[in-house]
CSV table of C-alpha atoms and ligand atoms in Angstrom, one decimal:
chain,number,residue,atom,x,y,z
A,1,UNK,CA,163.3,75.7,96.4
A,2,UNK,CA,166.2,73.9,94.8
A,3,UNK,CA,167.1,70.5,95.8
A,4,UNK,CA,170.4,69.4,95.8
A,5,UNK,CA,171.8,66.0,96.0
A,6,UNK,CA,175.0,64.1,96.8
A,7,UNK,CA,175.8,61.2,94.4
A,8,UNK,CA,177.9,58.7,96.0
A,9,UNK,CA,175.4,56.2,98.0
A,10,UNK,CA,172.9,58.7,98.2
A,11,UNK,CA,171.8,58.2,94.4
A,12,UNK,CA,173.1,55.1,93.7
A,13,UNK,CA,175.1,52.3,95.7
A,14,UNK,CA,178.8,53.5,96.0
A,15,UNK,CA,180.3,49.6,96.5
A,16,UNK,CA,178.7,48.7,93.2
A,17,UNK,CA,181.1,51.2,91.7
A,18,UNK,CA,184.0,50.1,93.8
A,19,UNK,CA,183.6,46.5,93.1
A,20,UNK,CA,183.2,46.8,89.4
A,21,UNK,CA,186.7,49.0,89.5
A,22,UNK,CA,188.3,46.8,91.8
A,23,UNK,CA,187.4,43.8,89.2
A,24,UNK,CA,189.4,46.1,86.4
A,25,UNK,CA,192.4,46.6,88.6
A,26,UNK,CA,192.5,42.9,90.0
A,27,UNK,CA,192.3,41.9,86.1
A,28,UNK,CA,195.0,44.1,85.3
A,29,UNK,CA,197.5,43.2,88.2
A,30,UNK,CA,196.7,39.4,87.3
A,31,UNK,CA,197.2,39.4,83.5
A,32,UNK,CA,199.8,42.2,83.2
A,33,UNK,CA,201.6,41.7,86.6
A,34,UNK,CA,201.1,38.3,87.4
A,35,UNK,CA,199.4,39.1,91.0
A,36,UNK,CA,197.8,35.6,91.1
A,37,UNK,CA,194.5,35.8,93.0
A,38,UNK,CA,194.7,39.6,93.4
A,39,UNK,CA,191.3,40.2,92.4
A,40,UNK,CA,189.8,38.0,95.1
A,41,UNK,CA,192.4,39.5,97.8
A,42,UNK,CA,191.0,42.8,97.2
A,43,UNK,CA,187.4,41.7,97.2
A,44,UNK,CA,187.9,40.1,100.3
A,45,UNK,CA,189.9,43.6,101.8
A,46,UNK,CA,187.0,45.7,100.4
A,47,UNK,CA,184.1,43.7,101.9
A,48,UNK,CA,185.9,43.4,105.2
A,49,UNK,CA,185.7,47.1,105.6
A,50,UNK,CA,189.2,48.1,104.6
A,51,UNK,CA,189.1,51.5,102.9
A,52,UNK,CA,192.7,52.8,102.7
A,53,UNK,CA,196.0,51.6,100.9
A,54,UNK,CA,193.7,48.6,99.4
A,55,UNK,CA,196.2,48.0,96.7
A,56,UNK,CA,199.1,48.2,98.7
A,57,UNK,CA,197.7,45.8,101.6
A,58,UNK,CA,196.9,43.3,98.6
A,59,UNK,CA,200.1,43.2,96.9
A,60,UNK,CA,201.7,42.8,100.5
A,61,UNK,CA,199.3,39.6,100.8
A,62,UNK,CA,200.4,38.2,97.7
A,63,UNK,CA,203.6,38.6,98.9
A,64,UNK,CA,205.2,41.0,96.0
A,65,UNK,CA,205.8,43.7,98.1
A,66,UNK,CA,208.6,45.0,95.4
A,67,UNK,CA,206.0,46.0,93.4
A,68,UNK,CA,205.1,49.0,94.7
A,69,UNK,CA,205.7,52.3,93.6
A,70,UNK,CA,205.0,52.7,89.9
A,71,UNK,CA,202.6,49.6,90.1
A,72,UNK,CA,200.6,51.6,92.6
A,73,UNK,CA,200.4,54.6,90.2
A,74,UNK,CA,199.2,52.5,87.7
A,75,UNK,CA,196.4,50.7,89.8
A,76,UNK,CA,195.6,53.8,91.1
A,77,UNK,CA,195.2,55.6,87.6
A,78,UNK,CA,193.0,52.3,86.3
A,79,UNK,CA,191.0,52.6,89.2
A,80,UNK,CA,190.0,56.3,88.8
A,81,UNK,CA,189.4,56.1,85.2
A,82,UNK,CA,187.3,53.2,85.6
A,83,UNK,CA,184.3,53.3,83.0
A,84,UNK,CA,181.5,50.9,84.8
A,85,UNK,CA,179.8,49.2,81.8
A,86,UNK,CA,176.5,50.2,83.9
A,87,UNK,CA,175.7,51.7,87.0
A,88,UNK,CA,172.6,51.4,88.5
A,89,UNK,CA,170.2,54.0,90.4
A,90,UNK,CA,169.2,53.3,94.2
A,91,UNK,CA,165.4,52.7,92.9
A,92,UNK,CA,164.2,55.1,95.5
A,93,UNK,CA,166.4,57.6,94.1
A,94,UNK,CA,165.5,57.7,90.7
A,95,UNK,CA,161.9,57.7,91.3
A,96,UNK,CA,162.2,60.7,93.5
A,97,UNK,CA,164.1,62.7,91.0
A,98,UNK,CA,161.5,61.7,88.4
A,99,UNK,CA,159.1,62.8,90.6
A,100,UNK,CA,160.5,66.1,91.3
A,101,UNK,CA,162.2,67.5,88.4
A,102,UNK,CA,158.9,69.3,87.1
A,103,UNK,CA,158.9,71.0,90.4
A,104,UNK,CA,162.2,72.1,91.4
A,105,UNK,CA,165.7,73.0,90.0
A,106,UNK,CA,168.1,69.7,90.9
A,107,UNK,CA,171.8,70.0,91.5
A,108,UNK,CA,174.5,67.4,92.8
A,109,UNK,CA,177.7,68.7,94.8
A,110,UNK,CA,180.0,65.5,94.8
A,111,UNK,CA,183.7,65.1,96.6
A,112,UNK,CA,185.9,62.7,95.0
A,113,UNK,CA,188.9,62.1,92.6
A,114,UNK,CA,188.7,62.7,88.9
A,115,UNK,CA,187.7,61.5,86.5
A,116,UNK,CA,186.0,59.1,88.5
A,117,UNK,CA,183.1,61.2,89.6
A,118,UNK,CA,182.4,62.6,86.2
A,119,UNK,CA,182.5,58.6,84.9
A,120,UNK,CA,179.8,58.0,87.6
A,121,UNK,CA,177.9,60.7,87.0
A,122,UNK,CA,177.9,59.8,82.9
A,123,UNK,CA,177.1,56.0,83.4
A,124,UNK,CA,174.0,57.5,85.6
A,125,UNK,CA,172.7,59.6,83.0
A,126,UNK,CA,172.8,62.7,85.2
A,127,UNK,CA,172.8,65.6,83.0
A,128,UNK,CA,169.5,64.9,81.9
A,129,UNK,CA,168.2,65.6,85.5
A,130,UNK,CA,170.7,67.9,87.5
A,131,UNK,CA,172.4,71.4,86.8
A,132,UNK,CA,174.6,72.1,88.0
A,133,UNK,CA,176.5,68.9,88.5
A,134,UNK,CA,179.3,70.2,90.8
A,135,UNK,CA,182.6,68.0,91.5
A,136,UNK,CA,184.6,69.7,94.4
A,137,UNK,CA,187.5,68.4,93.0
A,138,UNK,CA,187.6,70.8,90.1
A,139,UNK,CA,187.5,73.5,91.9
A,140,UNK,CA,190.2,72.2,94.3
A,141,UNK,CA,191.1,69.7,97.1
A,142,UNK,CA,190.5,72.2,99.5
A,143,UNK,CA,187.0,72.8,98.2
A,144,UNK,CA,186.0,69.4,99.1
A,145,UNK,CA,183.2,69.0,101.9
A,146,UNK,CA,182.7,70.2,104.6
A,147,UNK,CA,183.9,73.4,102.3
A,148,UNK,CA,181.3,75.7,101.7
A,149,UNK,CA,182.3,77.1,98.5
A,150,UNK,CA,180.4,74.5,96.2
A,151,UNK,CA,176.8,75.1,98.1
A,152,UNK,CA,177.6,79.0,97.5
A,153,UNK,CA,178.1,78.4,94.1
A,154,UNK,CA,174.7,77.1,94.0
A,155,UNK,CA,173.2,79.8,95.8
A,156,UNK,CA,174.7,82.1,93.5
A,157,UNK,CA,173.0,80.2,90.8
A,158,UNK,CA,169.3,80.2,91.9
A,159,UNK,CA,169.5,83.5,94.2
A,160,UNK,CA,166.3,84.2,96.2
A,161,UNK,CA,165.3,80.5,96.5
A,162,UNK,CA,165.4,78.2,99.7
A,163,UNK,CA,167.6,75.0,99.4
A,164,UNK,CA,167.8,71.6,101.0
A,165,UNK,CA,171.1,69.1,100.7
A,166,UNK,CA,170.5,65.3,100.7
A,167,UNK,CA,173.4,63.0,101.6
A,168,UNK,CA,174.6,60.1,103.2
A,169,UNK,CA,177.9,61.2,105.3
A,170,UNK,CA,177.3,62.6,108.7
A,171,UNK,CA,180.8,63.5,108.6
A,172,UNK,CA,181.2,66.2,106.4
A,173,UNK,CA,177.9,66.4,103.8
A,174,UNK,CA,175.6,68.8,106.3
A,175,UNK,CA,178.3,71.0,108.0
A,176,UNK,CA,178.2,73.7,105.1
A,177,UNK,CA,174.6,73.5,104.3
A,178,UNK,CA,173.2,74.0,107.8
A,179,UNK,CA,175.5,77.1,108.4
A,180,UNK,CA,173.9,78.8,105.2
A,181,UNK,CA,170.6,77.9,106.3
A,182,UNK,CA,169.9,75.1,104.2
A,183,UNK,CA,167.4,72.1,105.1
A,184,UNK,CA,169.2,68.9,105.3
A,185,UNK,CA,168.1,65.0,104.8
A,186,UNK,CA,170.2,62.2,105.6
A,187,UNK,CA,169.6,58.8,104.1
A,188,UNK,CA,171.1,56.0,106.2
A,189,UNK,CA,171.6,53.5,103.6
A,190,UNK,CA,172.1,49.8,104.7
A,191,UNK,CA,174.8,49.1,102.6
A,192,UNK,CA,176.5,52.9,102.5
A,193,UNK,CA,180.0,52.7,102.9
A,194,UNK,CA,180.1,55.8,105.3
A,195,UNK,CA,176.7,54.6,107.5
A,196,UNK,CA,179.0,54.8,110.7
A,197,UNK,CA,179.9,58.1,109.8
A,198,UNK,CA,179.5,60.6,113.5
A,199,UNK,CA,178.1,63.9,112.7
A,200,UNK,CA,180.5,66.6,114.3
A,201,UNK,CA,178.2,68.8,116.6
A,202,UNK,CA,177.5,71.2,114.0
A,203,UNK,CA,177.0,68.6,111.3
A,204,UNK,CA,173.7,66.5,112.0
A,205,UNK,CA,171.2,66.7,109.3
A,206,UNK,CA,167.3,68.0,110.3
A,207,UNK,CA,166.0,64.7,108.8
A,208,UNK,CA,167.3,61.0,109.0
A,209,UNK,CA,165.8,58.5,106.8
A,210,UNK,CA,166.2,55.0,105.5
A,211,UNK,CA,165.6,55.8,102.0
A,212,UNK,CA,164.4,58.3,99.5
A,213,UNK,CA,160.5,57.2,99.4
A,214,UNK,CA,159.7,59.8,102.0
A,215,UNK,CA,161.3,62.8,100.5
A,216,UNK,CA,158.9,64.3,98.6
A,217,UNK,CA,156.3,64.5,101.4
A,218,UNK,CA,159.1,65.9,103.9
A,219,UNK,CA,159.9,68.6,100.8
A,220,UNK,CA,155.7,69.7,100.6
A,221,UNK,CA,155.3,69.6,104.3
B,301,LIG,MG1,178.0,60.1,99.4
């Protein structure tokens, strides 16, 4: 069996990364662009659930709409290149990975922009535990989940094995692995960014769990 993990909100809390990146973006906006109070507006918008056009909305709130355009590009680049000083695993995730890595090959399939995803994986020290680590963005935007491409790559890497995918986003994580005959496990983190996502008809996971502490028992059952 090969155990394949999602990255964001499966292995570590994504909101911790977002807040760390917003802090850097906020500092840039305040110090170089004179956007007074930018950081606190960004934090407030994110914590209130805003997920799209965050920078643009914050700039408008500060009443500096003339700054959009090039400024947005600068802020976005800063965000995507953000290297967190540290990124902590969900403790149950690290415990599971340590328990499993002698027994099964472990791998990662992660959507998201680059180099952000690689920087997150580096901050977590993921290369020590997982192979391959597939960033779907490197294959092309059309290969983000729910594309089956990255899952098929894992199957070609480990022919003849059975597979399980552990993720958190019901909207897209489990569609392809289900179609390919994989086992599927959805972790519903209380602080997960996608915790309210709905599964399409063919996209629910076989198992739903609150954290990863029960996975080892599930896999050996
Ligand atoms: Mg995720």
